XYZ file of C-alpha atoms in Angstrom:
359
model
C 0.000 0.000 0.000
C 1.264 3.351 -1.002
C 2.952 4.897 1.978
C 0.846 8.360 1.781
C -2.643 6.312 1.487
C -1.768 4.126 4.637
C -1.177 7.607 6.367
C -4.080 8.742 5.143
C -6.199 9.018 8.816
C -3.649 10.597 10.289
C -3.158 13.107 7.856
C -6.473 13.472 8.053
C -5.919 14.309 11.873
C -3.030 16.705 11.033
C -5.552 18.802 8.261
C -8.063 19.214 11.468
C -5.620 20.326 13.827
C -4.127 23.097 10.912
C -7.355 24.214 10.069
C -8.210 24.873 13.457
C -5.143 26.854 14.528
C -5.888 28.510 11.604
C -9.187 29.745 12.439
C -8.266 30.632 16.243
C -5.271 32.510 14.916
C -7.512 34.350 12.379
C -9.913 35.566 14.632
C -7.658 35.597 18.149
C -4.233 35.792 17.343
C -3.202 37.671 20.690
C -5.044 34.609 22.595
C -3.778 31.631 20.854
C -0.257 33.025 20.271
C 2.852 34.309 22.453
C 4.221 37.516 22.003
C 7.506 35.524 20.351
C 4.954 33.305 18.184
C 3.235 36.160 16.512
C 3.407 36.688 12.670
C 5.868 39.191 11.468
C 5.190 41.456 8.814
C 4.205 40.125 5.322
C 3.868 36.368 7.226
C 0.478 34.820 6.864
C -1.116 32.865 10.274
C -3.024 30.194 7.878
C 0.002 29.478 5.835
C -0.623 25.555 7.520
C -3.588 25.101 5.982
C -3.267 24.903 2.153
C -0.443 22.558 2.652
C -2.805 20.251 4.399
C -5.007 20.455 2.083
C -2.580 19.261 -0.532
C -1.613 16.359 1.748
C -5.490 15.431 1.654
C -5.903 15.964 -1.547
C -2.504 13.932 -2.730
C -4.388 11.086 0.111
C -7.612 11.339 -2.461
C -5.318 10.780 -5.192
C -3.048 7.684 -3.693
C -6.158 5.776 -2.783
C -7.928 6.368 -6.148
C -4.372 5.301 -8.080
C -4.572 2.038 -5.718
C -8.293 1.098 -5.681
C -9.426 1.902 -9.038
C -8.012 -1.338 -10.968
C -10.079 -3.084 -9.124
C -13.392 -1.327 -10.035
C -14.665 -2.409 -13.204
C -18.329 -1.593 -15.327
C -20.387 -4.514 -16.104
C -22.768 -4.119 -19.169
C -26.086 -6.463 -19.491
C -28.251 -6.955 -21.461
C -30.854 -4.227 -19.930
C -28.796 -2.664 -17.591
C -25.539 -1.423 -16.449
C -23.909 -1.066 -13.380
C -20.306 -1.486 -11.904
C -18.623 -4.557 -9.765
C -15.575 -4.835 -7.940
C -12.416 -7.199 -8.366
C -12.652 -9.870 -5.621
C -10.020 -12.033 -6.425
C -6.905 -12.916 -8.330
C -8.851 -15.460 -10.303
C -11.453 -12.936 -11.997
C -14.300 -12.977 -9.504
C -16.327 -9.797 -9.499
C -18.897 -8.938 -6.959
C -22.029 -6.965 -7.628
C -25.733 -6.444 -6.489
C -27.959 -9.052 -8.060
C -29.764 -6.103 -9.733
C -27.243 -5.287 -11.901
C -26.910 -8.978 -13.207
C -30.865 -9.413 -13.894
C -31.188 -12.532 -15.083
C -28.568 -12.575 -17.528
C -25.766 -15.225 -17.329
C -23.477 -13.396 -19.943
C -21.875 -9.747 -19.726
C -19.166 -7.533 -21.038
C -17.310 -6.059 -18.623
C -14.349 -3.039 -19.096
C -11.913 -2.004 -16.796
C -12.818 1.198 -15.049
C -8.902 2.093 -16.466
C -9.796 1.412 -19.551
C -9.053 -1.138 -22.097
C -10.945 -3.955 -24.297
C -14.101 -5.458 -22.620
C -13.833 -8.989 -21.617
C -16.581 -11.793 -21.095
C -17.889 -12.553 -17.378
C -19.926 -15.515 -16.664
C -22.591 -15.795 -13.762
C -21.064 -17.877 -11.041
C -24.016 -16.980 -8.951
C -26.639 -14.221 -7.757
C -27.961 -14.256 -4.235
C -30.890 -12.022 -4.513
C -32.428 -11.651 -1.075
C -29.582 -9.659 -0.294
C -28.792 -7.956 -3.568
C -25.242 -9.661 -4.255
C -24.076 -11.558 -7.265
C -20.165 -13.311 -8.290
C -19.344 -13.407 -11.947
C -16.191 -14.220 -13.206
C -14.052 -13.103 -16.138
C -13.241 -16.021 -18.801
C -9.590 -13.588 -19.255
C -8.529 -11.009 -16.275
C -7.129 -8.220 -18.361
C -3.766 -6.921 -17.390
C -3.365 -4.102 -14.742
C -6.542 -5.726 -12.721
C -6.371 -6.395 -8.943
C -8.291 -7.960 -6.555
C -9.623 -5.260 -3.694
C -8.750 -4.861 -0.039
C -11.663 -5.084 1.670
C -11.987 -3.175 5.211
C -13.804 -4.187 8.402
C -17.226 -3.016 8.543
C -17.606 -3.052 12.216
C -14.597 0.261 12.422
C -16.883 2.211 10.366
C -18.447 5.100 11.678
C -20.148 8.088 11.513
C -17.788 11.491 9.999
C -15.149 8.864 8.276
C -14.209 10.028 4.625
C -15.428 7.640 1.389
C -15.198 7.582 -1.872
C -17.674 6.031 -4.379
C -16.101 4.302 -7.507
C -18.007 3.282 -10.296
C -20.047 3.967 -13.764
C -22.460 6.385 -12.960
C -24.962 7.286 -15.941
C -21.912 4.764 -17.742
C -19.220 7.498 -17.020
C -16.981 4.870 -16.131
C -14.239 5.669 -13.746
C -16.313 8.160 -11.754
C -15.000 8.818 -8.255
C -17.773 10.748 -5.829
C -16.113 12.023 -2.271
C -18.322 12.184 0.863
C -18.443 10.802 4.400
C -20.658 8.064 6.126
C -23.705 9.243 7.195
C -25.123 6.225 9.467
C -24.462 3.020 10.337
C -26.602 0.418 10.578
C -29.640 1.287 8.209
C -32.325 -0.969 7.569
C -33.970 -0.834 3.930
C -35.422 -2.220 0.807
C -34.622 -2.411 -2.913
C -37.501 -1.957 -4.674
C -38.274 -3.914 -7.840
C -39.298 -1.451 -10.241
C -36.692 -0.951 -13.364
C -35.039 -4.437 -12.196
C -34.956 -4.536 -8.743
C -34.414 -7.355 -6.792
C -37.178 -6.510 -3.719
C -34.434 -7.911 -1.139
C -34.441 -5.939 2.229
C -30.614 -4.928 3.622
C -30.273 -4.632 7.103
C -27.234 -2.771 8.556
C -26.525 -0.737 5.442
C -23.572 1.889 5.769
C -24.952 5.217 4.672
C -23.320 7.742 3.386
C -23.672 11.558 1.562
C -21.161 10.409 -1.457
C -23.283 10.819 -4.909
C -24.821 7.235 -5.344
C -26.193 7.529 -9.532
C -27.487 4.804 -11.573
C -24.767 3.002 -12.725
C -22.910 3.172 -9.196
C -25.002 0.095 -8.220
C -22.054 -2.306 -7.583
C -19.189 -0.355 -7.112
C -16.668 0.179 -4.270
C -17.297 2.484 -1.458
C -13.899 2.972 -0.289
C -12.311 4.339 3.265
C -8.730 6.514 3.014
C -7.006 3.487 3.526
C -7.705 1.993 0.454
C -10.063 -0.894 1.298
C -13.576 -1.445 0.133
C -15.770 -0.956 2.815
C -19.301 -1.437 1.482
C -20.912 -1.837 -2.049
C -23.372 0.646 -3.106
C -26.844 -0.591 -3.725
C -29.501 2.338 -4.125
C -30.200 5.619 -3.366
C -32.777 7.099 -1.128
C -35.951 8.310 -2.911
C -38.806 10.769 -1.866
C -42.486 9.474 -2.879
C -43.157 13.363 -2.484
C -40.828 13.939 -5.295
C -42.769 11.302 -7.513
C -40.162 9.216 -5.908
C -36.836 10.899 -7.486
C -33.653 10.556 -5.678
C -32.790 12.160 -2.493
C -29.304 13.999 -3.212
C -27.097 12.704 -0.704
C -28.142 10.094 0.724
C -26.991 6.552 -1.058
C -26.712 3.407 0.827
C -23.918 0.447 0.526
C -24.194 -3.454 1.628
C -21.577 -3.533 4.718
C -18.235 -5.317 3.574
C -18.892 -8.012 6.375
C -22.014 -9.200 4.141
C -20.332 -9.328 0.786
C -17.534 -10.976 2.079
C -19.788 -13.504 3.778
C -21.810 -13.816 0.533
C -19.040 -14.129 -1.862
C -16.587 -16.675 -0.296
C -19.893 -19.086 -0.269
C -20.583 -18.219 -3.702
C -17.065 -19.115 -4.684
C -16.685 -21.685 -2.860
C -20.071 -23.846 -3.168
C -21.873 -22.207 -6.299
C -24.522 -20.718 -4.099
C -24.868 -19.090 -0.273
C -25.488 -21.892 1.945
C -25.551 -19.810 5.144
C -27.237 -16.656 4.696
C -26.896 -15.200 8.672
C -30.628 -13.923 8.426
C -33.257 -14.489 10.670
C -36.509 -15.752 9.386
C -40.245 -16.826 10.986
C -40.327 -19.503 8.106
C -43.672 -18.424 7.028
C -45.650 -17.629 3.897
C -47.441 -14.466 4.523
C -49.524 -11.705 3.134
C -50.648 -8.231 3.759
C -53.930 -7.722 5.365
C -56.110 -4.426 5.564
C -58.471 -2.638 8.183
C -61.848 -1.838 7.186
C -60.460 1.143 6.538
C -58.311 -0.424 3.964
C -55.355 0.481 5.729
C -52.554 -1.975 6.097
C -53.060 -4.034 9.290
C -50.439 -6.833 9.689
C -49.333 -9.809 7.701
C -51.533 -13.235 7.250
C -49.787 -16.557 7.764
C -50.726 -18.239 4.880
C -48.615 -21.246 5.590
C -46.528 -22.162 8.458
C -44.398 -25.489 8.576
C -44.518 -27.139 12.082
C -40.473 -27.500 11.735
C -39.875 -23.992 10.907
C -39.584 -21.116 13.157
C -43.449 -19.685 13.600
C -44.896 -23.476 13.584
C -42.917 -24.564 16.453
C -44.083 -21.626 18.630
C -47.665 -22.324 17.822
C -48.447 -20.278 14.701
C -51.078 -21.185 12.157
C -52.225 -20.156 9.050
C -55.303 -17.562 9.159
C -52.910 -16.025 12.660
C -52.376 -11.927 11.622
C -48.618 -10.807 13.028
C -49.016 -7.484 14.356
C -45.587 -7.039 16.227
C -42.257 -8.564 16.237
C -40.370 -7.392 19.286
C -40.510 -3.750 19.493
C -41.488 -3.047 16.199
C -44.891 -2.840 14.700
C -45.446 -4.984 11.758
C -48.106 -3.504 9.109
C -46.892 -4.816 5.914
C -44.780 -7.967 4.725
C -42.101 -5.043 4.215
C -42.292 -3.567 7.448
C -42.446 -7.707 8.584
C -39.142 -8.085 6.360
C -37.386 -4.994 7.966
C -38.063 -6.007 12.050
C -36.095 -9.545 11.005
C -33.236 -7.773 9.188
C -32.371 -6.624 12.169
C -32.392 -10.088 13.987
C -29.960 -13.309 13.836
C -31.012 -16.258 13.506
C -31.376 -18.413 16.750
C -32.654 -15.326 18.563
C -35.615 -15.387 20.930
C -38.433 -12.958 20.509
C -41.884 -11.902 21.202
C -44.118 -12.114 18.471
C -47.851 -10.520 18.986
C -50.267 -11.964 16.876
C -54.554 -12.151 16.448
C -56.150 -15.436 16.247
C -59.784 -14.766 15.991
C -60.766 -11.851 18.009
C -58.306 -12.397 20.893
C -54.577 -10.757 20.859
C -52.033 -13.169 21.472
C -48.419 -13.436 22.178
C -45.482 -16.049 21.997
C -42.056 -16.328 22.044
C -40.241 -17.516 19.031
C -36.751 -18.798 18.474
C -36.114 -17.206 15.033
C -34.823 -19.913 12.125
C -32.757 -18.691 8.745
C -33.492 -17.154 5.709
């Protein structure tokens, strides 16, 4: 790793420390100075700061040099969308959107070059992840580093790399957001309908296109893989600038290696009732809870006592309205957790506890 990128945080540190001096020598230099400190004539008291800036800005630079051979875009048949080197044997990762249900793509280094075939190895789309590998890795093509997602945290610098609107190559700067953010990927223009739980968010321009990529920390490694952008159903549900989500590196990780190594995920980590449900609605044809349509006495719900025609109304401390809002409560759950579901059989309200099974 480039020496400047692997001193990238503390750098970072150093810029925030300049800038501040800066500003309290600005407005109080007789307070934040001695009398044998102060500027002389001609001498500026923010001279520090543009040189930190540069160091910053040559950090930018280092980590898109080092990370950017391993972003490539992956064209479809309907759509396009980005993926990110996971391996020295031409495995890509991506969301499962941006596969479809093709089997067959072209995919181009984001550096440039001749597109190469890719192959499906295999798309996992209840959490929006896919593997496909290239037939030939072109030359100058390297596998990512890929960060832990449990040091990320709220303020930390990213960058977004990927082909947004096809501009491949595109680097967007910005910082996470959240942690932990529960949501869903809806199915309209190709969506998969999977809901992510613990979804790194961050204000770093998330496009069409983007869907993916690498969402990269200072250090180089990949710490998340952009999936969607926020949208505002009062905007007739256009994008809400600045606010883009990415899958947690912990998750593609987890999905990938199984992919690779078995052809499919054989472990997914998510909690499940094991239950066939539906929405239900109020007389007031509002949404009301979700029908068990079918519940297997081995699975999860049957073996705490749920039957079809029950209505779940509450899972934990959550309120459950919709098979969404059902889908969300267990995203943030593991399987082989114990909770309290409230339910309606008939008239009466009942609860039990259930010992959640896997997705």
């Amino acid at each position: 790793m480039d020496v400047s990128r692997a001193h990238a945080r503390a750098r970072t540190r150093r810029l925030l420390l300049s800038l501040t001096a800066g500003a309290c020598a600005a407005a109080l230099v007789g307070s934040c100075s001695s009398a044998g400190d102060a500027a002389g004539p001609g001498q500026s008291t923010q001279a520090a700061a543009p040189r930190s800036a540069n160091e910053l800005e040559d950090d930018y630079r280092a980590v898109i040099k080092d990370v950017l051979p391993s972003v490539v875009q992956i064209d479809a048949a309907n759509s396009l969308g980005s993926g990110v080197v996971y391996d020295a044997k031409g495995h890509v990762v991506t969301n499962a959107h941006v596969v479809g249900q093709e089997k067959s793509f072209k995919v181009t280094a984001a550096t440039g070059g001749q597109p190469v075939t890719a192959r499906l190895v295999s798309s996992y789309p209840e959490q929006d992840l896919a593997v496909i590998r290239l037939e030939t890795v072109p030359q100058g093509l390297k596998a990512a580093e890929f960060g832990d997602s449990s040091a990320v945290d709220m303020g930390q610098i990213v960058l977004a790399m990927g082909s947004p609107l096809g501009l491949s190559g595109s680097v967007t700067q910005g910082i996470v957001s959240a942690t932990g953010r529960d949501g869903q990927r809806g199915r309209a223009g190709g969506g998969t309908g999977a809901t992510i739980g613990n979804m790194v968010q961050t204000s770093a321009a998330i496009n069409p296109g983007n869907s993916g990529g690498a969402l990269v920390n200072l250090d180089g490694q990949v710490v998340g893989i952009p999936t969607l952008a926020a949208s505002d159903p009062e905007l007739g549900g256009g994008s809400a600038p600045g606010i883009g989500f990415a899958i947690p590196a912990s998750m593609v990780r987890t999905v990938a290696d199984q992919i690779i190594k078995d052809g499919k995920v054989t472990d997914s980590g998510r909690a499940a009732l094991n239950i066939t449900g539906r929405t239900v609605l109020d007389d007031d044809y509002e949404p009301a809870g979700v029908a068990v349509v079918e519940a297997p006495a081995n699975g999860a719900a049957g073996k705490a006592g749920l039957k079809p025609g029950d209505v779940i109304t509450r899972l934990g401390d959550a309120d459950v309205t919709t098979i969404t809002s059902l889908s969300e409560a267990l995203a943030a759950r593991k399987p082989g957790e114990k909770v309290a579901v409230t339910y309606v059989r008939g008239t009466e309200t009942e609860k039990t506890e259930v010992v959640l099974g896997e997705m």
